[in-house]
Coordinates of C-alpha atoms and ligand atoms in Angstrom, one line a residue:
X1 CA -2.4 -14.6 -8.2
X2 CA 0.2 -14.9 -6.5
X3 CA 1.6 -16.1 -2.6
X4 CA 2.6 -13.5 -0.4
X5 CA 4.5 -16.3 1.3
X6 CA 6.7 -16.9 -1.9
X7 CA 7.7 -13.2 -2.5
X8 CA 11.6 -12.0 -2.9
X9 CA 12.6 -11.2 0.6
X10 CA 9.4 -12.7 2.6
X11 CA 9.9 -12.5 6.0
X12 CA 10.4 -16.0 7.8
X13 CA 7.1 -17.7 9.8
X14 CA 6.6 -18.1 13.1
X15 CA 7.0 -21.3 14.7
X16 CA 4.6 -23.9 16.6
X17 CA 1.0 -23.8 17.2
X18 CA -0.5 -20.7 18.7
X19 CA -4.2 -20.1 19.7
X20 CA -5.9 -16.6 19.9
X21 CA -8.8 -16.7 22.3
X22 CA -11.4 -14.4 23.6
X23 CA -11.4 -12.1 20.4
X24 CA -13.8 -10.8 18.0
X25 CA -12.8 -11.8 14.6
X26 CA -13.3 -9.3 11.5
X27 CA -12.3 -11.6 9.0
X28 CA -11.7 -8.7 6.2
X29 CA -14.5 -10.0 3.9
X30 CA -17.0 -7.6 4.9
X31 CA -18.9 -9.6 6.8
X32 CA -20.3 -8.9 10.2
X33 CA -17.8 -9.6 13.6
X34 CA -17.4 -13.4 14.6
X35 CA -17.7 -13.5 18.6
X36 CA -16.4 -15.8 20.6
X37 CA -14.1 -18.0 18.4
X38 CA -10.6 -18.6 18.3
X39 CA -7.9 -18.2 15.8
X40 CA -5.7 -21.4 15.5
X41 CA -2.1 -21.1 14.1
X42 CA 0.6 -23.7 13.1
X43 CA 3.9 -22.2 11.8
X44 CA 2.5 -19.1 10.6
X45 CA -0.5 -20.1 9.3
X46 CA -3.9 -19.9 10.2
X47 CA -5.3 -23.4 10.4
X48 CA -8.7 -23.3 11.7
X49 CA -11.4 -20.7 13.3
X50 CA -12.8 -23.0 16.0
X51 CA -16.1 -22.4 17.9
X52 CA -15.8 -21.4 21.6
X53 CA -12.1 -20.2 23.4
X54 CA -10.5 -23.4 24.3
X55 CA -7.4 -24.2 22.2
X56 CA -5.9 -27.8 21.5
X57 CA -3.6 -28.9 24.2
X58 CA 0.2 -28.0 23.4
X59 CA -1.0 -24.5 21.9
X60 CA 0.4 -21.3 23.6
X61 CA -2.6 -19.4 24.4
X62 CA -3.0 -15.4 23.6
X63 CA -6.4 -14.1 25.4
X64 CA -7.1 -10.9 23.5
X65 CA -9.6 -10.0 26.0
X66 CA -12.7 -8.9 23.9
X67 CA -10.1 -6.9 21.4
X68 CA -10.5 -7.2 17.8
X69 CA -8.7 -9.5 15.6
X70 CA -8.5 -8.3 12.1
X71 CA -6.0 -8.9 9.0
X72 CA -2.7 -7.4 8.9
X73 CA -3.6 -3.8 7.0
X74 CA -2.3 -4.0 3.3
X75 CA -1.5 -0.5 1.5
X76 CA -1.4 -0.9 -2.0
X77 CA 0.5 2.5 -2.9
X78 CA 3.8 3.6 -0.7
X79 CA 6.9 5.0 -1.5
X80 CA 9.7 4.0 1.3
X81 CA 12.3 5.6 -1.2
X82 CA 10.1 9.2 -0.3
X83 CA 11.9 9.5 3.2
X84 CA 11.0 13.0 4.8
X85 CA 14.1 13.0 6.7
X86 CA 14.4 15.5 9.4
X87 CA 16.5 18.5 9.2
X88 CA 20.2 17.7 8.5
X89 CA 22.9 18.4 11.2
X90 CA 23.8 21.8 11.6
X91 CA 26.3 23.2 8.9
X92 CA 25.0 20.6 6.7
X93 CA 22.8 21.0 3.8
X94 CA 21.8 17.6 3.6
X95 CA 22.1 14.1 4.7
X96 CA 24.7 12.0 2.9
X97 CA 23.2 9.1 0.3
X98 CA 24.8 6.5 2.6
X99 CA 22.0 7.6 5.4
X100 CA 19.2 6.3 3.6
X101 CA 19.1 3.1 4.4
X102 CA 18.6 3.3 7.6
X103 CA 16.1 5.8 7.1
X104 CA 14.1 3.0 5.3
X105 CA 14.9 0.4 7.9
X106 CA 13.2 3.3 10.3
X107 CA 10.2 3.4 7.5
X108 CA 9.6 0.1 7.7
X109 CA 9.5 -0.6 11.4
X110 CA 7.4 2.3 11.2
X111 CA 5.0 0.6 9.1
X112 CA 4.3 -2.8 11.0
X113 CA 3.8 -0.5 13.9
X114 CA 1.2 0.9 12.2
X115 CA -0.6 -2.5 11.3
X116 CA 0.5 -2.8 7.8
X117 CA 1.9 -6.1 7.4
X118 CA 2.2 -5.7 3.3
X119 CA 3.1 -2.8 1.2
X120 CA 3.2 -2.2 -2.3
X121 CA 5.6 0.1 -2.9
X122 CA 5.0 2.0 -6.6
X123 CA 8.5 4.0 -7.2
X124 CA 11.7 3.9 -5.6
X125 CA 15.1 5.2 -6.3
X126 CA 17.1 2.9 -8.4
X127 CA 17.2 -0.8 -6.9
X128 CA 17.6 0.7 -3.4
X129 CA 14.3 -1.3 -1.8
X130 CA 15.2 -4.6 -3.6
X131 CA 18.1 -4.2 -1.1
X132 CA 16.0 -3.0 1.6
X133 CA 13.4 -6.4 1.4
X134 CA 16.8 -8.6 1.0
X135 CA 17.7 -7.3 4.4
X136 CA 14.1 -7.8 5.9
X137 CA 14.0 -11.3 4.6
X138 CA 16.9 -11.8 6.2
X139 CA 15.9 -10.6 9.6
X140 CA 18.3 -7.5 9.5
X141 CA 15.6 -5.3 10.1
X142 CA 12.0 -5.9 10.7
X143 CA 9.5 -4.6 7.6
X144 CA 6.3 -5.8 6.2
X145 CA 6.1 -8.0 3.3
X146 CA 7.1 -5.6 -0.1
X147 CA 5.9 -5.9 -3.4
X148 CA 7.9 -3.4 -5.6
X149 CA 7.9 -2.3 -9.2
X150 CA 11.2 -1.0 -9.0
X151 CA 11.3 2.4 -10.9
X152 CA 8.5 4.1 -12.9
X153 CA 8.2 4.1 -16.2
X154 CA 7.7 7.4 -17.5
X155 CA 8.0 9.6 -20.9
X156 CA 10.4 12.0 -20.8
X157 CA 9.4 14.6 -18.1
X158 CA 9.8 17.2 -15.7
X159 CA 9.0 14.4 -12.9
X160 CA 12.2 12.6 -14.5
X161 CA 14.1 15.2 -13.9
X162 CA 13.1 16.2 -10.2
X163 CA 12.9 12.4 -9.3
X164 CA 15.5 11.1 -11.8
X165 CA 16.7 7.9 -10.2
X166 CA 12.6 7.0 -9.1
X167 CA 11.8 7.3 -13.0
X168 CA 13.2 5.2 -16.0
X169 CA 12.1 7.6 -18.6
X170 CA 11.3 6.3 -22.0
X171 CA 9.6 7.2 -25.2
X172 CA 8.1 5.0 -28.1
X173 CA 6.7 1.6 -27.9
X174 CA 9.9 0.2 -28.2
X175 CA 11.6 2.3 -25.6
X176 CA 9.1 1.6 -22.9
X177 CA 8.6 -2.0 -23.7
X178 CA 12.3 -2.2 -22.8
X179 CA 12.2 -0.3 -19.7
X180 CA 9.4 -2.4 -18.5
X181 CA 11.8 -5.7 -19.4
X182 CA 14.4 -3.6 -17.4
X183 CA 11.9 -3.6 -14.3
X184 CA 11.0 -7.3 -14.4
X185 CA 15.4 -7.9 -14.9
X186 CA 15.7 -6.0 -11.6
X187 CA 13.0 -8.1 -9.9
X188 CA 9.8 -6.0 -9.9
X189 CA 6.7 -7.6 -8.9
X190 CA 4.8 -5.2 -11.3
X191 CA 5.0 -2.2 -13.0
X192 CA 4.0 1.3 -12.5
X193 CA 3.7 3.8 -15.2
X194 CA 2.8 7.5 -15.4
X195 CA 0.0 8.3 -18.0
X196 CA -0.7 11.8 -16.7
X197 CA 1.3 14.4 -14.9
X198 CA 1.8 14.4 -11.1
X199 CA 0.5 16.7 -8.9
X200 CA 3.4 16.9 -6.8
X201 CA 5.8 18.4 -9.7
X202 CA 5.9 21.3 -10.7
X203 CA 5.1 22.5 -14.7
X204 CA 3.6 19.1 -14.8
X205 CA -0.2 19.1 -16.1
X206 CA -2.5 16.5 -14.2
X207 CA -5.2 16.7 -16.8
X208 CA -4.0 15.7 -20.1
X209 CA -2.6 12.2 -21.0
X210 CA 1.3 12.1 -21.5
X211 CA 1.8 8.8 -23.1
X212 CA 0.2 7.8 -26.5
X213 CA -2.0 5.1 -27.3
X214 CA 1.0 2.9 -28.9
X215 CA 3.2 3.4 -25.7
X216 CA 0.7 2.3 -23.3
X217 CA -0.6 -0.4 -25.3
X218 CA 3.1 -1.8 -25.8
X219 CA 3.4 -1.5 -21.5
X220 CA 0.5 -3.5 -21.2
X221 CA 1.0 -6.0 -23.4
X222 CA 4.9 -6.8 -22.4
X223 CA 3.6 -6.9 -18.5
X224 CA 0.6 -9.1 -19.2
X225 CA 2.0 -11.3 -21.3
X226 CA 4.7 -12.0 -18.9
X227 CA 2.2 -12.0 -15.8
X228 CA 2.9 -8.5 -14.7
X229 CA 0.3 -6.1 -13.3
X230 CA 0.1 -2.5 -14.3
X231 CA -0.3 0.5 -11.9
X232 CA -1.4 3.4 -13.9
X233 CA -0.7 6.9 -12.3
X234 CA -3.6 8.6 -14.3
X235 CA -5.4 11.7 -12.6
X236 CA -7.3 13.2 -15.7
X237 CA -9.6 11.6 -17.7
X238 CA -7.6 11.7 -21.1
X239 CA -4.9 9.6 -19.1
X240 CA -7.6 7.5 -17.2
X241 CA -9.6 6.7 -20.3
X242 CA -6.3 5.7 -22.0
X243 CA -5.3 3.4 -19.1
X244 CA -8.6 1.8 -19.3
X245 CA -8.6 1.4 -23.0
X246 CA -5.5 -0.3 -22.6
X247 CA -6.3 -2.7 -19.8
X248 CA -4.3 -1.8 -16.9
X249 CA -5.1 -3.2 -13.6
X250 CA -5.0 -0.3 -11.0
X251 CA -6.1 3.4 -11.4
X252 CA -3.5 5.3 -9.0
X253 CA -5.5 8.8 -8.0
X254 CA -8.0 9.0 -10.6
X255 CA -9.5 12.0 -9.0
X256 CA -11.4 13.0 -12.1
X257 CA -13.2 10.3 -12.6
X258 CA -16.5 11.5 -11.0
X259 CA -16.7 13.9 -14.1
X260 CA -17.1 10.8 -16.4
X261 CA -20.0 8.2 -15.0
X262 CA -19.4 6.4 -18.2
X263 CA -15.6 5.4 -17.6
X264 CA -16.7 4.4 -13.6
X265 CA -19.1 2.0 -15.2
X266 CA -16.4 0.2 -17.5
X267 CA -14.0 0.0 -14.5
X268 CA -16.5 -1.6 -12.7
X269 CA -17.1 -3.8 -15.7
X270 CA -13.8 -4.3 -16.3
X271 CA -12.7 -5.2 -12.6
X272 CA -10.1 -2.3 -12.7
X273 CA -9.5 -1.1 -9.4
X274 CA -9.2 2.3 -8.0
X275 CA -6.4 3.7 -5.4
X276 CA -7.7 7.0 -4.7
X277 CA -4.6 8.4 -2.7
X278 CA -6.9 10.8 -0.4
X279 CA -3.9 11.4 1.7
X280 CA -1.5 12.3 -0.7
X281 CA -3.7 15.6 -1.7
X282 CA -4.2 16.0 2.2
X283 CA -0.2 16.1 2.3
X284 CA 0.2 18.7 -0.3
X285 CA -2.7 20.8 0.4
X286 CA -2.2 21.1 3.9
X287 CA 0.3 18.9 6.2
X288 CA 3.5 19.6 4.2
X289 CA 2.1 22.6 2.0
X290 CA 5.4 24.4 3.0
X291 CA 7.4 21.8 0.7
X292 CA 5.0 22.5 -2.5
X293 CA 4.6 25.9 -5.0
X294 CA 1.8 27.7 -3.9
X295 CA 0.4 26.7 -7.0
X296 CA 0.7 23.0 -6.6
X297 CA -1.0 23.8 -3.1
X298 CA -3.8 25.6 -4.4
X299 CA -4.4 22.9 -7.1
X300 CA -4.1 20.1 -4.6
X301 CA -6.7 21.7 -2.3
X302 CA -9.3 21.6 -5.6
X303 CA -8.0 18.4 -6.6
X304 CA -9.1 16.7 -2.9
X305 CA -12.5 17.8 -3.4
X306 CA -12.6 16.1 -6.7
X307 CA -11.1 13.1 -5.3
X308 CA -13.4 12.9 -2.5
X309 CA -16.3 13.2 -5.0
X310 CA -14.6 10.6 -6.8
X311 CA -14.9 8.0 -3.9
X312 CA -18.3 8.5 -3.7
X313 CA -19.4 8.4 -7.3
X314 CA -16.9 5.1 -7.5
X315 CA -18.9 3.5 -4.7
X316 CA -21.9 4.4 -6.3
X317 CA -20.8 2.7 -9.6
X318 CA -19.5 -0.2 -7.7
X319 CA -15.7 0.0 -8.6
X320 CA -13.6 -1.4 -6.3
X321 CA -11.3 0.8 -4.1
X322 CA -8.6 0.5 -2.1
X323 CA -6.4 1.6 0.7
X324 CA -3.0 3.5 -0.8
X325 CA -1.8 6.1 1.6
X326 CA 0.9 7.5 -0.9
X327 CA 2.0 9.9 2.2
X328 CA 4.1 10.7 5.0
X329 CA 4.9 10.1 8.1
X330 CA 5.1 6.3 7.2
X331 CA 3.5 4.2 9.7
X332 CA 0.3 6.6 9.9
X333 CA -1.0 4.8 6.9
X334 CA -4.0 3.6 8.3
X335 CA -5.4 7.4 8.4
X336 CA -6.4 6.6 4.6
X337 CA -9.0 4.7 5.6
X338 CA -10.4 7.2 7.6
X339 CA -10.2 9.6 5.0
X340 CA -12.2 7.0 2.8
X341 CA -14.9 6.9 5.0
X342 CA -15.0 10.6 5.4
X343 CA -15.7 10.4 1.8
X344 CA -18.4 7.9 1.6
X345 CA -17.4 4.5 2.3
X346 CA -19.1 2.7 5.5
X347 CA -16.4 1.3 8.3
X348 CA -17.0 -2.1 7.0
X349 CA -16.0 -1.1 3.0
X350 CA -12.9 0.4 4.1
X351 CA -12.0 -2.4 6.1
X352 CA -12.2 -4.3 3.3
X353 CA -10.4 -2.1 1.4
X354 CA -7.2 -2.4 3.5
X355 CA -7.4 -5.8 3.7
X356 CA -9.0 -8.4 1.4
X357 CA -9.8 -5.9 -1.5
X358 CA -6.1 -4.6 -1.4
X359 CA -4.7 -8.4 -1.2
X360 CA -6.9 -8.7 -4.7
X361 CA -5.6 -5.8 -6.4
X362 CA -2.1 -6.6 -5.4
X363 CA -3.1 -10.6 -6.6
X364 CA -2.2 -11.8 -3.5
X365 CA -3.8 -14.9 -2.2
X366 CA -2.6 -15.9 1.1
X367 CA -3.1 -12.5 2.9
X368 CA -5.8 -10.2 3.9
X369 CA -8.1 -12.5 5.3
X370 CA -8.4 -14.1 8.4
X371 CA -9.6 -17.7 7.3
X372 CA -7.9 -21.2 7.3
X373 CA -5.3 -21.6 5.0
X374 CA -3.9 -17.6 5.2
X375 CA -0.7 -16.3 6.5
X376 CA -1.1 -15.2 10.0
X377 CA -0.5 -11.4 9.1
X378 CA -2.9 -10.6 12.0
X379 CA -3.6 -6.7 13.8
X380 CA -5.5 -6.8 17.1
X381 CA -7.2 -3.6 18.4
X382 CA -9.0 -2.4 21.1
X383 CA -11.7 -1.2 19.9
X384 CA -14.4 -1.7 16.7
X385 CA -13.3 -0.7 13.6
X386 CA -16.7 -1.6 12.0
X387 CA -18.2 1.0 14.4
X388 CA -15.3 3.6 14.4
X389 CA -12.4 3.4 11.3
X390 CA -10.4 5.6 13.7
X391 CA -9.8 2.7 16.0
X392 CA -7.2 1.4 13.2
X393 CA -5.6 4.6 12.9
X394 CA -5.2 5.4 16.3
X395 CA -1.5 4.0 18.1
X396 CA -2.6 3.6 21.5
X397 CA -5.0 1.0 20.2
X398 CA -2.9 -1.1 18.2
X399 CA -2.3 -4.2 21.2
X400 CA -0.7 -6.4 18.5
X401 CA 1.0 -6.9 14.8
X402 CA 1.6 -10.5 13.9
X403 CA 3.5 -11.1 10.9
X404 CA 3.4 -14.6 9.9
X405 CA 2.4 -15.5 13.3
X406 CA 5.7 -13.9 14.6
X407 CA 5.0 -10.9 17.2
X408 CA 6.4 -7.8 15.4
X409 CA 4.7 -4.9 16.9
X410 CA 2.3 -3.8 19.6
X411 CA 1.7 -2.6 22.7
X412 CA 1.7 -6.5 23.9
X413 CA 5.2 -6.4 23.5
X414 CA 6.0 -3.8 26.4
X415 CA 8.4 -5.2 28.4
X416 CA 5.7 -5.0 31.2
X417 CA 2.6 -7.1 29.5
X418 CA 2.5 -10.7 30.2
X419 CA 1.6 -11.5 26.9
X420 CA 5.1 -11.0 25.9
X421 CA 6.5 -13.8 27.3
X422 CA 3.7 -16.1 26.0
X423 CA 4.0 -14.6 22.5
X424 CA 7.9 -15.5 22.9
X425 CA 7.9 -19.0 24.3
Ligands
LIG501 ZN1 2.5 7.6 -5.8

């Protein structure tokens, strides 16, 4: 486990004493909401959940007016390097590469606006996101806490040609081990691997494994020995089985799992987490179908059915599932939680999947709950996400986002809202 506060590029904490009164507290652990209590924050850390609506002397007081306060959302599968830029200027084929950092800054801002206070990026171009999180930490641009894998360790594959700077292609146990060490050298917090082909890549097959047991064992052994977790892109059963055998920490996508109750049981037993990324199937099948070949679009429609069936089966088997949006546009991440509810989770389970569950999957101990000792990464919304998960995905209902006690987004910061003065006091 690690502390989010210690992550490279962690945004600075707010200062002083802040009390959030008059709210309903949904603490992120799955229990019922707590009414009429006050969240006390000192220097960006929650110190106490006090009974009643009065704050100690000297605290700046924010009256939440019956709104719900919950942990800031944690997305365990994003790609900040995938930008979905608008159409290039007239007369140009594409934006020049120098535009990319500005687009990443905008994407980071959009995530905060969307209530995401921590994001685990599972594949970026070269080193660009290490620079981004330095910039966030230095307050050059606002953004969430970032856990980074750097480049994806992949066998030589069509995806490696398509996303050449996002993949570190490597073959054989020695070369994949070196590829892992390179990511650690760059500053990665975890290791991401491509155990099967990807649904977004022409001429890749999602069903068979594209790594050998010796390769994946070398990756997991090297990563775990050095204290790094492994996230495995695994869509078809052979790749998932290889990943589970080798002891990876999270299965990304995993849509075929509903066909193997045995593998689901093994994941539940070993505590291997599933990140079902329902939104990416929707992206390829519907939202951005124009950008993908007809074959990939048709395949995504089928796989979307699989992915939904897998969420229901994994829930039945007791497999932990967490939020992973893996999609566009940046900032609409919480729509993944609504999709998880459509697929069979209760709203309360989806809230856990986007807060304490995701924190545990990312091995972060000081975010994901509203509790003493946790960073004050908090989200305040109009309405009750435990009865309507759609509340979290609705821009109009996001009232305040705090990052280590600092106000960073939400309507409470609008120029005409008096709360703004108190927050910035
Ligand atoms: Zn992904």
